[in-house]
PDB file of C-alpha atoms in Angstrom:
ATOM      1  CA  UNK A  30     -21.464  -8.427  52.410  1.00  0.00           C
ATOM      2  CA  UNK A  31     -22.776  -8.544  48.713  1.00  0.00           C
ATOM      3  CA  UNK A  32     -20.214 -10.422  47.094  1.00  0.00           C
ATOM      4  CA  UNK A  33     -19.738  -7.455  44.627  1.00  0.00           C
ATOM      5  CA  UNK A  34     -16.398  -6.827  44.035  1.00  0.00           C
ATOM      6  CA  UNK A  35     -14.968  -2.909  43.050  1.00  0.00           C
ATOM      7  CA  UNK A  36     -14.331  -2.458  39.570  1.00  0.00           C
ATOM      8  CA  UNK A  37     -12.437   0.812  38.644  1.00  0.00           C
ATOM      9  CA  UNK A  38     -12.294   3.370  35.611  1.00  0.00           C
ATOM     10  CA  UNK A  39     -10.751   0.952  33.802  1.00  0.00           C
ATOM     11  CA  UNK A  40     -13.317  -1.642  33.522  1.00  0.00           C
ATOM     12  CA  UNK A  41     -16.158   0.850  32.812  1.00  0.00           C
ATOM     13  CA  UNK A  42     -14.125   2.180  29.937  1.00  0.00           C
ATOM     14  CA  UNK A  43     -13.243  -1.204  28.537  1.00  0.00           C
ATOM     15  CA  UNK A  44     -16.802  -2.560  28.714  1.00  0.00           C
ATOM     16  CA  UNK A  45     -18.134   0.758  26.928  1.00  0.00           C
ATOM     17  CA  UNK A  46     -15.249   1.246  24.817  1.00  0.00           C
ATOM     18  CA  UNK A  47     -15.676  -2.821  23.396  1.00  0.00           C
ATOM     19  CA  UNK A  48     -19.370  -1.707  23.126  1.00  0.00           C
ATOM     20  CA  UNK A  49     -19.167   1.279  21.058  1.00  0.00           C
ATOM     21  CA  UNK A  50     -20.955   3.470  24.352  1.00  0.00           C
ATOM     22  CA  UNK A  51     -19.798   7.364  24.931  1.00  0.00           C
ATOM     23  CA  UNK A  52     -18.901   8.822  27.494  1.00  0.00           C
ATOM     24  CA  UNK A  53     -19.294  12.390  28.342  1.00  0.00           C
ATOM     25  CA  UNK A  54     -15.910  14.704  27.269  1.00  0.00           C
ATOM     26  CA  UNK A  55     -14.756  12.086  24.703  1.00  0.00           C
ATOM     27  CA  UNK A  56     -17.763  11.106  22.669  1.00  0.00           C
ATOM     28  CA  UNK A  57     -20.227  13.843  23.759  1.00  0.00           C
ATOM     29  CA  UNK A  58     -19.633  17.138  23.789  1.00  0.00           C
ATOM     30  CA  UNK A  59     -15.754  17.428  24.571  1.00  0.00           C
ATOM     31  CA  UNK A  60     -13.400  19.115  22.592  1.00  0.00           C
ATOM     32  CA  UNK A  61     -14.513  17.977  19.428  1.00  0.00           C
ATOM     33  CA  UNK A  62     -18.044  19.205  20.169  1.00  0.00           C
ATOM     34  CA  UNK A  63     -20.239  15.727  19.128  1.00  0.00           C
ATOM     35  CA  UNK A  64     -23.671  16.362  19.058  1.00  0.00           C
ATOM     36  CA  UNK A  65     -25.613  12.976  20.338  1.00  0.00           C
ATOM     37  CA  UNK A  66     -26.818  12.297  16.662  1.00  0.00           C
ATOM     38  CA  UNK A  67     -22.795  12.099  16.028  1.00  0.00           C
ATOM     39  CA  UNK A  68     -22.239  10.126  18.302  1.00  0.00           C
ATOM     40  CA  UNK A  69     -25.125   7.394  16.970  1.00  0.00           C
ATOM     41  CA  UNK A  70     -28.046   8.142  19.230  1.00  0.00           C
ATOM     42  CA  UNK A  71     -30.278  10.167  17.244  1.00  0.00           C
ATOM     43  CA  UNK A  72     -33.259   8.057  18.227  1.00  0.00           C
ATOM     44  CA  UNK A  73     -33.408   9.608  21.955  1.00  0.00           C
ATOM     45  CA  UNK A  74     -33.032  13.318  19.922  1.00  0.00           C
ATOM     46  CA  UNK A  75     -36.892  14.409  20.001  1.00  0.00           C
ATOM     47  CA  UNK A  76     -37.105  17.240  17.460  1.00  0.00           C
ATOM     48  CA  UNK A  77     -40.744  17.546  17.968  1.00  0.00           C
ATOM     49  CA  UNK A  78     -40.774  18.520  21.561  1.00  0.00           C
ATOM     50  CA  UNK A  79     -41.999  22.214  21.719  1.00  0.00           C
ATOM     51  CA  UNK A  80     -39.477  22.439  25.198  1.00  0.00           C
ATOM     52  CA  UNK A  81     -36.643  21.334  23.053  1.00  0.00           C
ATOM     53  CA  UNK A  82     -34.286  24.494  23.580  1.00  0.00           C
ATOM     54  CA  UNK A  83     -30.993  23.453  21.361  1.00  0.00           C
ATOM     55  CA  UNK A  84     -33.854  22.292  18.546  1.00  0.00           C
ATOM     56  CA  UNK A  85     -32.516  24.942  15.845  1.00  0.00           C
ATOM     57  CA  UNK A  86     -28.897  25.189  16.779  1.00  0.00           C
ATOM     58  CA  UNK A  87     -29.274  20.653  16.193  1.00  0.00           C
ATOM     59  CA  UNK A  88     -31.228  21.189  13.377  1.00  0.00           C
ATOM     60  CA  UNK A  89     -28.526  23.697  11.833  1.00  0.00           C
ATOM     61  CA  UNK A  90     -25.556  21.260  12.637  1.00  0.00           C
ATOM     62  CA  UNK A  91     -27.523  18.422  11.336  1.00  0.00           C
ATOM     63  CA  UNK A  92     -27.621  19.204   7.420  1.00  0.00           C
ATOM     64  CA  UNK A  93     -24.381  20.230   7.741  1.00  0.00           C
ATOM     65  CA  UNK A  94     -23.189  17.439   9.756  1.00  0.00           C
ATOM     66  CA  UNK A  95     -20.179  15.716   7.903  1.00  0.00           C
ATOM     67  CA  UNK A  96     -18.710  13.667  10.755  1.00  0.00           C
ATOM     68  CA  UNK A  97     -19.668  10.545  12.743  1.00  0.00           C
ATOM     69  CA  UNK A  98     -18.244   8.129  15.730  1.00  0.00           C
ATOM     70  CA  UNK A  99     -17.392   4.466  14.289  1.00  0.00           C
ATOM     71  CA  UNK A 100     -16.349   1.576  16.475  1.00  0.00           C
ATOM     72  CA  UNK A 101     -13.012  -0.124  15.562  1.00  0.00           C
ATOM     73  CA  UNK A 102     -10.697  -2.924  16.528  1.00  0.00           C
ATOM     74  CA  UNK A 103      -7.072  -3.186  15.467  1.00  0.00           C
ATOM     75  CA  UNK A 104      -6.254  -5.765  12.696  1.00  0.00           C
ATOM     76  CA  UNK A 105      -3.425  -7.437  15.221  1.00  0.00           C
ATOM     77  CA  UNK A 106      -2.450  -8.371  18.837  1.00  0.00           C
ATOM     78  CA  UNK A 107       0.256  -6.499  20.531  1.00  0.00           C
ATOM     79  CA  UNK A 108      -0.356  -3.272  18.719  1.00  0.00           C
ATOM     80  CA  UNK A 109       1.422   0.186  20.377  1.00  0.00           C
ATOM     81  CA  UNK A 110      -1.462   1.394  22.337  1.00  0.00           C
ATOM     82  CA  UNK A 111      -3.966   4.488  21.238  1.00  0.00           C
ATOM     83  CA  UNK A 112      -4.827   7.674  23.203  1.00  0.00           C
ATOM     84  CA  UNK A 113      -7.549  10.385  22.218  1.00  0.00           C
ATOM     85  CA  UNK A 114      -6.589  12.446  19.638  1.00  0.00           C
ATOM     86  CA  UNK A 115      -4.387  10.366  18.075  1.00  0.00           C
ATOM     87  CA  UNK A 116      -4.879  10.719  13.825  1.00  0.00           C
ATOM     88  CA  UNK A 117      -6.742   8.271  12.065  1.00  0.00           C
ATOM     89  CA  UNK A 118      -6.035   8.162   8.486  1.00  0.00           C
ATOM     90  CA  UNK A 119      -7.889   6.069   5.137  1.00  0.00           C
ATOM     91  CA  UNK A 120      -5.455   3.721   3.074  1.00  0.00           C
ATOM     92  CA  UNK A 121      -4.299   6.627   0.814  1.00  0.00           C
ATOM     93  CA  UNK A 122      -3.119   8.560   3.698  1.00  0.00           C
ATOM     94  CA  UNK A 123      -5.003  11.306   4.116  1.00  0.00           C
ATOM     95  CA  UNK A 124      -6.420  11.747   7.741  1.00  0.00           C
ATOM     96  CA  UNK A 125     -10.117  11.460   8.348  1.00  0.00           C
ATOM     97  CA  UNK A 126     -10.352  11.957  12.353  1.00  0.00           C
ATOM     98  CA  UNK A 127      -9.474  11.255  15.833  1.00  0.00           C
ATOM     99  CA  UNK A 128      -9.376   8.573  18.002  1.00  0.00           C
ATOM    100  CA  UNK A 129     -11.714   9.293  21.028  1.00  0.00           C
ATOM    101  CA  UNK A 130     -11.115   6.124  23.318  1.00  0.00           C
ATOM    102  CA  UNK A 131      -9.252   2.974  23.328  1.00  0.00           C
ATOM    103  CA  UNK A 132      -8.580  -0.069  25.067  1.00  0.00           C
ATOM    104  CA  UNK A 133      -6.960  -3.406  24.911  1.00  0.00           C
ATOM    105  CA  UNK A 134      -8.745  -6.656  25.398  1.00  0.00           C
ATOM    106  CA  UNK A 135      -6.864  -9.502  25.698  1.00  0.00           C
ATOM    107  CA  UNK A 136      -4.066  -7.826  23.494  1.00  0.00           C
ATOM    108  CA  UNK A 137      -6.399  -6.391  20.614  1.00  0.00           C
ATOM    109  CA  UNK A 138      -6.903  -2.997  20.478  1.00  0.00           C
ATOM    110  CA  UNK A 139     -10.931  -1.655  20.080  1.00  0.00           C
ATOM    111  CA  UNK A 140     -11.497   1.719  20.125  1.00  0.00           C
ATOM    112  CA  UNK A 141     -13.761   5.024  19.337  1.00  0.00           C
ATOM    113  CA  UNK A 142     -12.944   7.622  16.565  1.00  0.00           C
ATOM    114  CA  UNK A 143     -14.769  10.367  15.073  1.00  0.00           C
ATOM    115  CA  UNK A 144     -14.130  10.409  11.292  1.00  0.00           C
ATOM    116  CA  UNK A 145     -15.626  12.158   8.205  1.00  0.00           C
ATOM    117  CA  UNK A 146     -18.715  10.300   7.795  1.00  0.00           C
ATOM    118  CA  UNK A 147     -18.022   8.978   4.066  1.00  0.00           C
ATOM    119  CA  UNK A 148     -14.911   7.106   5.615  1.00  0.00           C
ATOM    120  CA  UNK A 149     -17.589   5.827   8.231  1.00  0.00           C
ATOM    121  CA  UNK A 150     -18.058   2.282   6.927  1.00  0.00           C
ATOM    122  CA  UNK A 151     -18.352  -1.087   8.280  1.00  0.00           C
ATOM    123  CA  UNK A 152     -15.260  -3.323   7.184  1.00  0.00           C
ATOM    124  CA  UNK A 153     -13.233  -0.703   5.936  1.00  0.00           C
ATOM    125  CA  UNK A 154      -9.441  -0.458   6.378  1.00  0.00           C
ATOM    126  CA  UNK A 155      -8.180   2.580   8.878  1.00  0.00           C
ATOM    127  CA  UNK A 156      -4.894   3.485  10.249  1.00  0.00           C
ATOM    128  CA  UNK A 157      -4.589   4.853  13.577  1.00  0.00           C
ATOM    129  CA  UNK A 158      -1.462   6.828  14.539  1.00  0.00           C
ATOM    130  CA  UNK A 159      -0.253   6.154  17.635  1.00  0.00           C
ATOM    131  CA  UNK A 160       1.730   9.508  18.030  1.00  0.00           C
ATOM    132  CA  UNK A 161       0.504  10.439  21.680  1.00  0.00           C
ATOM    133  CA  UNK A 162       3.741   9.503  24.035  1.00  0.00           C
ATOM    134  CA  UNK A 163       5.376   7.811  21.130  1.00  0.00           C
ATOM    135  CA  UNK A 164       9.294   8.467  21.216  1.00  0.00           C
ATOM    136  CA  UNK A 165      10.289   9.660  17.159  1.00  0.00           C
ATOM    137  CA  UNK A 166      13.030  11.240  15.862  1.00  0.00           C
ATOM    138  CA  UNK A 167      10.468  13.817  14.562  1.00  0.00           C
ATOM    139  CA  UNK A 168      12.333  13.792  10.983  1.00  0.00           C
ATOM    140  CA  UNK A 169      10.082  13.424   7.645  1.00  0.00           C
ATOM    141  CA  UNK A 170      10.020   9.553   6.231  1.00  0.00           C
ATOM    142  CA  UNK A 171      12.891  10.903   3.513  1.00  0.00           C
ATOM    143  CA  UNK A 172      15.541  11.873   5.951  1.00  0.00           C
ATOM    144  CA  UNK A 173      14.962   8.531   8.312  1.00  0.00           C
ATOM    145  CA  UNK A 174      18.156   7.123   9.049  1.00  0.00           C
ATOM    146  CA  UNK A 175      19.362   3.784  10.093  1.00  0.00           C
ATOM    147  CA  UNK A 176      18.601   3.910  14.355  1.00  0.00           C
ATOM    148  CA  UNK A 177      16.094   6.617  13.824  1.00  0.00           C
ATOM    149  CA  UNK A 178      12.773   5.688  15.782  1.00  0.00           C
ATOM    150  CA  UNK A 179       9.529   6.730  13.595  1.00  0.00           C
ATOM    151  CA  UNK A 180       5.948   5.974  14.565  1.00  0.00           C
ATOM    152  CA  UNK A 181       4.238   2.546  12.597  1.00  0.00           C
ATOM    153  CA  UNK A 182       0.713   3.387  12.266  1.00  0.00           C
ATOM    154  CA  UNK A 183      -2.017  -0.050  14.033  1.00  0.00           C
ATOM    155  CA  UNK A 184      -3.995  -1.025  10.836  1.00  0.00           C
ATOM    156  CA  UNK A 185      -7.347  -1.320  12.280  1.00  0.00           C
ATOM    157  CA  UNK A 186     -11.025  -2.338  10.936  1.00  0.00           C
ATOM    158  CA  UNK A 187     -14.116  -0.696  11.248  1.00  0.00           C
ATOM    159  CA  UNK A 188     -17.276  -2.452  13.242  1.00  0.00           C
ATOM    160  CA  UNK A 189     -20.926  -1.886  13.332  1.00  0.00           C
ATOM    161  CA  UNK A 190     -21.159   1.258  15.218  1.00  0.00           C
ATOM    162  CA  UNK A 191     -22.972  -0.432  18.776  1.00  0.00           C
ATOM    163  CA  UNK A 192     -22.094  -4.280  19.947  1.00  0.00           C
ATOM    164  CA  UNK A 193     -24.050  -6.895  18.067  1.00  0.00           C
ATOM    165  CA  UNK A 194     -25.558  -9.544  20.286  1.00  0.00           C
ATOM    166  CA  UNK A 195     -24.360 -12.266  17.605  1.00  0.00           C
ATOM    167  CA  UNK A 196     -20.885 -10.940  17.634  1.00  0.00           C
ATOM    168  CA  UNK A 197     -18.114 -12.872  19.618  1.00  0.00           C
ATOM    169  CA  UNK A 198     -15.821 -10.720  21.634  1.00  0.00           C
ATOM    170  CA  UNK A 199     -13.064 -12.608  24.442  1.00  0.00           C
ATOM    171  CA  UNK A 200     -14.500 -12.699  27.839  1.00  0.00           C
ATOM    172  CA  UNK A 201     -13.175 -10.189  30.041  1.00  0.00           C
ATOM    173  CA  UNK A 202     -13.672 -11.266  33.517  1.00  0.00           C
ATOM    174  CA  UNK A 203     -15.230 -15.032  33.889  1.00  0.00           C
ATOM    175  CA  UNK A 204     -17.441 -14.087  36.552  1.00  0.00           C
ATOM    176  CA  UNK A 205     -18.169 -17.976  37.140  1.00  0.00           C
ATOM    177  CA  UNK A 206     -15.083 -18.179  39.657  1.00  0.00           C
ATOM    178  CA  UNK A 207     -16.763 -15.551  41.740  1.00  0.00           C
ATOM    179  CA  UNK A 208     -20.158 -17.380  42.259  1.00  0.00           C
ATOM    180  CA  UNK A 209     -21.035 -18.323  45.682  1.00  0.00           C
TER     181      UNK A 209
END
């Protein structure tokens, strides 16, 4: 009757996922417990409203605050596919968070992860270790043996936290073949 057509989980999640948005459970709140300032929206966070009831406990957590959310996209097409929780590590190794979402656009990887907020910047190198579902022999690097399956990590690079008008992205779904 409208000409709308249903759109699933899947497309919400790859629109908000491409443009850095949270969603409730993996980028707010959830198991990892990101406040909204975390999570890049501590412009709607009114710490001067006298009805404010979370005001000190947000206050406390904010000078202590040593974590944020970046917005990444993998380095290369056809990468093994992330989940939440998976590790993300810097280039020496040493892991600096957690994937929160992912999705795959046209083949490339972009994603959500909550790292230590001195990794947090724009153009920097991460790895993300696919390790959620992934088949491994579970033996240490050393004792890999010819056959043995290990997990590769997806080099991936880190974008300005929220979607950029200016920046190009592929276009999901050309809506111009569904106009009337």
């Amino acid at each position: 009757k409208w000409g709308v057509k249903p759109a699933g989980l899947g497309a919400r999640d790859s629109l908000r996922t491409e443009a850095g948005l949270p969603l409730y459970g993996h980028e707010l709140a959830g198991p990892l417990n990101i406040m909204p300032i975390e999570a890049g929206y501590g412009f709607v966070v009114r710490f001067h409203k006298p009805w404010f009831i979370g005001r000190e406990a947000m206050m406390r957590n904010e000078e202590t605050r040593t974590m944020e959310l970046v917005r990444f996209r993998a380095a290369s097409k056809g990468t093994r596919m992330l989940s939440l929780g998976d590790p993300v590590c810097d280039q020496r190794g040493q892991v600096i968070g957690r994937v929160t979402s992912s999705v795959a656009v046209d083949g490339v990887q972009y994603g959500i992860a909550y790292v230590r907020s001195k990794s947090a910047k724009e153009g920097l190198r991460i790895l993300c270790y696919p390790v959620s579902g992934a088949r491994s022999s579970g033996k240490p690097p050393a004792e890999l043996e010819p056959g043995d399956r290990t997990v590769i990590p997806v080099e991936c690079v880190i974008l300005p936290r929220f979607l950029r008008k200016e920046e190009e992205y592929p276009v999901i779904v050309d809506w111009s073949k569904y106009a009337d």
